[in-house]
Structure formats: C-alpha cells, structure tokens
Tab-separated table of C-alpha atoms in Angstrom:
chain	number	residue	atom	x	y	z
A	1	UNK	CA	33.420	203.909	294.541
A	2	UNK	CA	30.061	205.139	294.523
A	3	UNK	CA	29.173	208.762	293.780
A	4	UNK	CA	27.466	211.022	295.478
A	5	UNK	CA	23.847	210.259	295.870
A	6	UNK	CA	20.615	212.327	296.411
A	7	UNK	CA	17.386	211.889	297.377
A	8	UNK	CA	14.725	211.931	296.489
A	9	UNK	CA	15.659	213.064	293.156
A	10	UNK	CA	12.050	215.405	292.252
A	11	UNK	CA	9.677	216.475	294.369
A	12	UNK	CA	6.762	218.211	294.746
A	13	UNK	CA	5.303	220.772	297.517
A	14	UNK	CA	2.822	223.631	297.951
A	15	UNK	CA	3.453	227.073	299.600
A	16	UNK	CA	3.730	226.725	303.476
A	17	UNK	CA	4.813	223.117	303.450
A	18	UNK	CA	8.415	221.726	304.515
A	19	UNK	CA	10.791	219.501	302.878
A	20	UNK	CA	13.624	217.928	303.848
A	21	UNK	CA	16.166	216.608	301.528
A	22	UNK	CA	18.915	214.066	301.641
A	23	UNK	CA	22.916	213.649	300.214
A	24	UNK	CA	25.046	210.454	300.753
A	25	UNK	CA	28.589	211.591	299.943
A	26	UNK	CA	31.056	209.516	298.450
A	27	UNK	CA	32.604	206.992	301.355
A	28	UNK	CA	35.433	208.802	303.018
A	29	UNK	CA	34.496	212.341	302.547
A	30	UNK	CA	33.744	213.896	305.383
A	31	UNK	CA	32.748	217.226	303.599
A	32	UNK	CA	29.447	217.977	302.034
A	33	UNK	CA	27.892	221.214	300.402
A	34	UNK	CA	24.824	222.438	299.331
A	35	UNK	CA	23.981	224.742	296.529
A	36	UNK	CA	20.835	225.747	294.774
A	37	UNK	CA	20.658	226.550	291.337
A	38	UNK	CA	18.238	228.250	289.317
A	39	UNK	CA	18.128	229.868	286.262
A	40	UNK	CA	17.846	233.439	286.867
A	41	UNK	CA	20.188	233.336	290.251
A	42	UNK	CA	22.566	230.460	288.890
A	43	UNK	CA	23.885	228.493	291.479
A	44	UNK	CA	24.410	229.391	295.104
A	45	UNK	CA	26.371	228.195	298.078
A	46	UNK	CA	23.928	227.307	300.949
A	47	UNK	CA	25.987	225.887	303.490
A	48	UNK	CA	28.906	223.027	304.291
A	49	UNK	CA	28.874	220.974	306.963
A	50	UNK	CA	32.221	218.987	307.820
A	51	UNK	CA	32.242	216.412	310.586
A	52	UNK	CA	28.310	217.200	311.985
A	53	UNK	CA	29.796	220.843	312.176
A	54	UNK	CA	28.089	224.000	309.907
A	55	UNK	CA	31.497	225.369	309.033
A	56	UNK	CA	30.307	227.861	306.289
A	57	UNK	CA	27.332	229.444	305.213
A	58	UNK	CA	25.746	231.338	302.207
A	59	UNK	CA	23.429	234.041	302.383
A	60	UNK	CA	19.572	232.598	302.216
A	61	UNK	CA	17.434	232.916	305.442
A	62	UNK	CA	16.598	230.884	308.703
A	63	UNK	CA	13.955	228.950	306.620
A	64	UNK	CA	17.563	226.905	304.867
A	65	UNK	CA	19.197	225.105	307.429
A	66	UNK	CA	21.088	220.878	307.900
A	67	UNK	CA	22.913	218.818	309.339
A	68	UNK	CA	25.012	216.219	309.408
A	69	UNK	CA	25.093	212.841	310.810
A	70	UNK	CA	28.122	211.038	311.888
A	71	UNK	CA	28.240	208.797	308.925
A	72	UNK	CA	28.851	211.828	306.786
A	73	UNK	CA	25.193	212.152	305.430
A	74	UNK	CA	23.610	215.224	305.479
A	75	UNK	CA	20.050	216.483	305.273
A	76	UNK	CA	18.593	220.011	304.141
A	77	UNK	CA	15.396	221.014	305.339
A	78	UNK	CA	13.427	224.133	303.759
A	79	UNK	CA	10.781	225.549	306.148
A	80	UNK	CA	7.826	227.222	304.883
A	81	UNK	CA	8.211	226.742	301.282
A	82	UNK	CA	7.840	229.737	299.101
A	83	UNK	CA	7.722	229.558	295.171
A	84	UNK	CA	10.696	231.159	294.436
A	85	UNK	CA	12.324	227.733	296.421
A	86	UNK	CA	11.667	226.256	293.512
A	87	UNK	CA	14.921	224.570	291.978
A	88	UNK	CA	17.469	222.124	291.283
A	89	UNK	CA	19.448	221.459	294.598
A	90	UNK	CA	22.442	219.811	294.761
A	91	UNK	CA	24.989	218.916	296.692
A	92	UNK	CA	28.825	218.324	296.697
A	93	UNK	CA	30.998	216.050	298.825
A	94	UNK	CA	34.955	216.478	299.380
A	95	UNK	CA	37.334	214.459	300.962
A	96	UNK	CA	38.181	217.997	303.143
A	97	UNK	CA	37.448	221.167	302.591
A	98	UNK	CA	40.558	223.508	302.429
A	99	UNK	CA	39.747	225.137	299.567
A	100	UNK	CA	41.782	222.623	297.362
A	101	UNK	CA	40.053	219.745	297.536
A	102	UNK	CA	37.737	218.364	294.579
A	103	UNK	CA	33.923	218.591	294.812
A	104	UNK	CA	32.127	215.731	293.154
A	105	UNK	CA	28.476	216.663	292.732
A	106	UNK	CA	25.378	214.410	293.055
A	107	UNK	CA	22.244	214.223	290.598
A	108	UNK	CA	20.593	216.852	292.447
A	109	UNK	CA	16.504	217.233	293.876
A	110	UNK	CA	14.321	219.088	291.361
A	111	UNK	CA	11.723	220.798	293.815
A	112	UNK	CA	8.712	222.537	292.287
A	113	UNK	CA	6.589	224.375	294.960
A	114	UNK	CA	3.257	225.008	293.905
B	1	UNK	CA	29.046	244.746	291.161
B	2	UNK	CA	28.752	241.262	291.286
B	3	UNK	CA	30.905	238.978	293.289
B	4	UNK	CA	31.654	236.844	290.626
B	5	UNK	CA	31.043	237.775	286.851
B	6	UNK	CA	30.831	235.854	283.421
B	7	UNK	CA	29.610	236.779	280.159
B	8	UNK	CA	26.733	234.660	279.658
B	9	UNK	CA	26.926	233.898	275.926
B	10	UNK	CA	26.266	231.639	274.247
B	11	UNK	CA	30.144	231.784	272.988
B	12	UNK	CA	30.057	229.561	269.411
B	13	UNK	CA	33.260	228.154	267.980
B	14	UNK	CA	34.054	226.264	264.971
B	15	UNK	CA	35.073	222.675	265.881
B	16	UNK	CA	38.917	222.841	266.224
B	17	UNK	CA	39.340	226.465	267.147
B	18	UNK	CA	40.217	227.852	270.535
B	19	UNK	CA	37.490	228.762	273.110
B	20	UNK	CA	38.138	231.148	275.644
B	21	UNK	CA	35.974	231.902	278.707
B	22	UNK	CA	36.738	234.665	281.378
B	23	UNK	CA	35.412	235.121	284.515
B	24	UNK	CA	36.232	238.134	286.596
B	25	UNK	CA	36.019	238.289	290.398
B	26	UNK	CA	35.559	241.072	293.256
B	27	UNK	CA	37.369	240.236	296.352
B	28	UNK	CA	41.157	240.574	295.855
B	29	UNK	CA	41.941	238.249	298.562
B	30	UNK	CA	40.078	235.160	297.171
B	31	UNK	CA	43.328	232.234	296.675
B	32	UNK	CA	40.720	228.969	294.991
B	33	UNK	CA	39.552	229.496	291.942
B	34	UNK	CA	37.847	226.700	289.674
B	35	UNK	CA	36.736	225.877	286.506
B	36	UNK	CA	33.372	223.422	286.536
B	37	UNK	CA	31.707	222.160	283.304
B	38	UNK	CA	28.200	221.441	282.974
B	39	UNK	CA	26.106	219.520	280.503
B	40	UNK	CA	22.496	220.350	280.390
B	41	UNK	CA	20.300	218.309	282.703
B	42	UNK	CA	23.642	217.599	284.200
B	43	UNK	CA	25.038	218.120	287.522
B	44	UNK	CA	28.542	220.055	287.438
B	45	UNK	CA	32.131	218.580	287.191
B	46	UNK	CA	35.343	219.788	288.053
B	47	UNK	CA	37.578	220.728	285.127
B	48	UNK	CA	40.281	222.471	286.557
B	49	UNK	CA	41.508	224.419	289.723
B	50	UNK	CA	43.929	227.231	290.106
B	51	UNK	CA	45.815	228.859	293.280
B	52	UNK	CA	48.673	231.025	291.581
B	53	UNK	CA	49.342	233.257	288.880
B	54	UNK	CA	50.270	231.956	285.880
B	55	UNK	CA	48.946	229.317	283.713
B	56	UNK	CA	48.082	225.680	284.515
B	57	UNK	CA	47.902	223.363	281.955
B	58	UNK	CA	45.564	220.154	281.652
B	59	UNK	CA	45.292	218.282	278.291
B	60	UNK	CA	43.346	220.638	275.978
B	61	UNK	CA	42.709	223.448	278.885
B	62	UNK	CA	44.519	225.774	280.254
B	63	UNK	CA	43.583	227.775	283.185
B	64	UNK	CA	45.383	231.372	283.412
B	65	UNK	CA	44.834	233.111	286.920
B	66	UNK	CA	45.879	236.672	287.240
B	67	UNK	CA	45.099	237.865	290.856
B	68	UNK	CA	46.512	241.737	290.071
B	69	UNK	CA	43.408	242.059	287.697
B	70	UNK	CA	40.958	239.659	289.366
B	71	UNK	CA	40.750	237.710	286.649
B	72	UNK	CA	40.622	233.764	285.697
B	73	UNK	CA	40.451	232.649	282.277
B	74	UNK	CA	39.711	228.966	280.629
B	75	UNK	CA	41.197	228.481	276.967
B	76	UNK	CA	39.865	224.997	275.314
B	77	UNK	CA	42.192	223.973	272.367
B	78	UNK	CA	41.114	221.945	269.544
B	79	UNK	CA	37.062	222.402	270.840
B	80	UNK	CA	35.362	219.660	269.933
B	81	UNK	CA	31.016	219.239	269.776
B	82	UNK	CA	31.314	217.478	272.926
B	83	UNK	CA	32.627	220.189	274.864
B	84	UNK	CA	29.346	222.212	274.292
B	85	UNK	CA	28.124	223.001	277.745
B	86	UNK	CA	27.916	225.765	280.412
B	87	UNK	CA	31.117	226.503	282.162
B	88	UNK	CA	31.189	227.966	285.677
B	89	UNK	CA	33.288	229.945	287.318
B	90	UNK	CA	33.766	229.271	291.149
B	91	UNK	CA	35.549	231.338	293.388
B	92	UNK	CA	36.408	230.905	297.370
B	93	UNK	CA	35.501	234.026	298.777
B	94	UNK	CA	35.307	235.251	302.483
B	95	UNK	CA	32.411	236.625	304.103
B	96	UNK	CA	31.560	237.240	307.789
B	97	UNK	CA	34.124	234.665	308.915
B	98	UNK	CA	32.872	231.965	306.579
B	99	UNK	CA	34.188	230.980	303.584
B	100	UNK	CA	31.723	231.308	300.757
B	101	UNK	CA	31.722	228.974	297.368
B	102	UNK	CA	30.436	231.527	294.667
B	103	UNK	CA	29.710	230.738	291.193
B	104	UNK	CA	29.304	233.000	288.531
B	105	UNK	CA	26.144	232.133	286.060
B	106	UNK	CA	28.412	230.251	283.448
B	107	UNK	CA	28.656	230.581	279.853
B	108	UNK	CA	26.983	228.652	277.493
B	109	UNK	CA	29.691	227.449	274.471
B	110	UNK	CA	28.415	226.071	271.699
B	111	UNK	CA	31.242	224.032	269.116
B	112	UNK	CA	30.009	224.076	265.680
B	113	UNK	CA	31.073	221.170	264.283
C-alpha cells in the first residue's frame, strides 16, 4: 500500500500571501490530521477531518482552515501568511479515528514565509 | 502548566542499557496515550499505544501508563545507536467538545555506542 503522501513537499511564500497544501492518505482511511511542527512550539494538532466532516480542532486562528474531498484527500489552506507560519506541516491518516487507531504520517511541507 | 510535559534532554545511554522517557500529562480524564519516535528530518512513527494502567509490552519497549499520577512512561531495553531519535509523547485530550491530539516537545536520546 502506498503511504501517505504530501504535497508539495517545500515551499516558499512572502507575508500576506496564501497557500494551500495537499495530503493523500493511505487508500481506505477515511481519517486525516494535520499538525504543525516547529521547533520552539513542537508539534501541534490543527484539525481532523473524517468523511468531508471537521470533527476536531486545535487551537490556531481563522487564517488555518481544510477540507476534505470525498476521496479522502484533504487540503489545508493558510490565509495571510505570517512568519511565524513558517514550518514543517504534516499530516496523518487513520483508518478511523476513535482514539485507538494508528496514525501513519506523510513526509510533510516545509513552508518558509519570507 | 503545560498540557502535556517532557523533559527535553538530550537523555544519553550507553549502547545496551535501559532508556527511560516520561511524559507527564494535565487532564485526568485523557484514556489514548502514545508513544511516537522520530528520526531527524523524519516524519513521526508510531511506537506504541496505551489505554490502561499497567504495563504493555512490545519487543524491547515497554509502555507503563499510570492514570492516578498522570503519568506515561517508555523504557527501551538493550538501546541500541539506532534508536537515537526524539520521542514524543501524544496524548488525547478534550477541549471545547473536540478531541485534541497533543504532543509534548519530545526528548532527544542519544545511545552511545
């Protein structure tokens, strides 16, 4: 089975701009997660989305929001990039997400915002 | 207080020895509690997860889970070089209605071979 796949895989903005990212989960989960991880903060729950459904969130502002597309694929779009956005964001798919279930992580985007 | 704490090391071990990582967490009603591993440059990887108190046993770890003390531990025996990498602490937590995947900032252990 294929992993979970990301992209693009770097990328690089200025202050102001947007981005959007993208995750491919592994075939047959329905689950995905996003987290960003830096050094200083370590790494953070954004948000899950299960079945084109936000089901949990984190604590970063309006500017973080996604979605999710009936084949499971989800996209994360950052709004009026700041510098501090800069980081390594991944994200996780699951076949469910109960709690119990195994999260398999992709490579991650490496965003630097200028 | 943080949500969920780690001592941030670097922990070093001589190869062989035991390695023991802790992790203590805040909300006494949290149930999921995992162990991830991560190599530098690398994305993280489930080691281990635990739901009840006790200790759960997986090759050369062992996860121990005491939810009286909000505590989770991860004991590595035999360490070897190639288990030199951050591990991270996750914890399901519940905030506002949502479930909430929190890591703590991992510790860095270093086996000296």
């Amino acid at each position: 089975k294929a992993g979970v796949t990301q992209t693009p895989r770097y990328l690089i903005k200025t202050r102001g701009q947007q981005v959007t990212l993208s995750c491919s989960p592994i075939s047959g989960h329905r689950s995905v997660s996003w987290y960003q991880q830096t050094p200083g903060q370590g790494l953070q729950f954004l948000f899950e989305y299960f079945s084109e459904t936000q089901r949990n969130k984190g604590n970063f502002p309006g500017r973080f929001s996604g979605r999710q597309f009936s084949n499971s694929r989800s996209e994360m779009n950052v709004s009026t990039l700041e510098l501090g956005d800069s980081a390594l964001y991944l994200c996780a798919s699951s076949p469910d997400r109960s709690g119990r279930e195994t999260q398999y992580f992709g490579p991650g985007t490496r965003l630097l915002v200028l | 207080q943080k949500e969920v704490e780690q001592n941030s090391g670097p922990l070093s071990v001589p190869e062989g020895a035991i390695a023991s990582l802790n992790c203590t967490y805040s909300d006494r009603v949290s149930q999921s509690f995992f162990w991830y591993r991560q190599y530098s440059g690398k994305s993280p990887e489930l080691i281990m997860s635990i739901y009840s108190n006790g200790d759960k046993e997986d090759g050369r770890f062992t996860a121990q889970l005491n939810k009286a003390s909000q505590y989770v531990s991860l004991l590595i025996r035999d360490s070897q070089p190639s288990d030199s990498a951050t591990y991270l602490c996750a914890v399901i937590l519940n905030s506002g209605g949502y479930q909430k995947v929190t890591f703590g900032t991992g510790t860095k252990l270093q086996v000296i071979p």
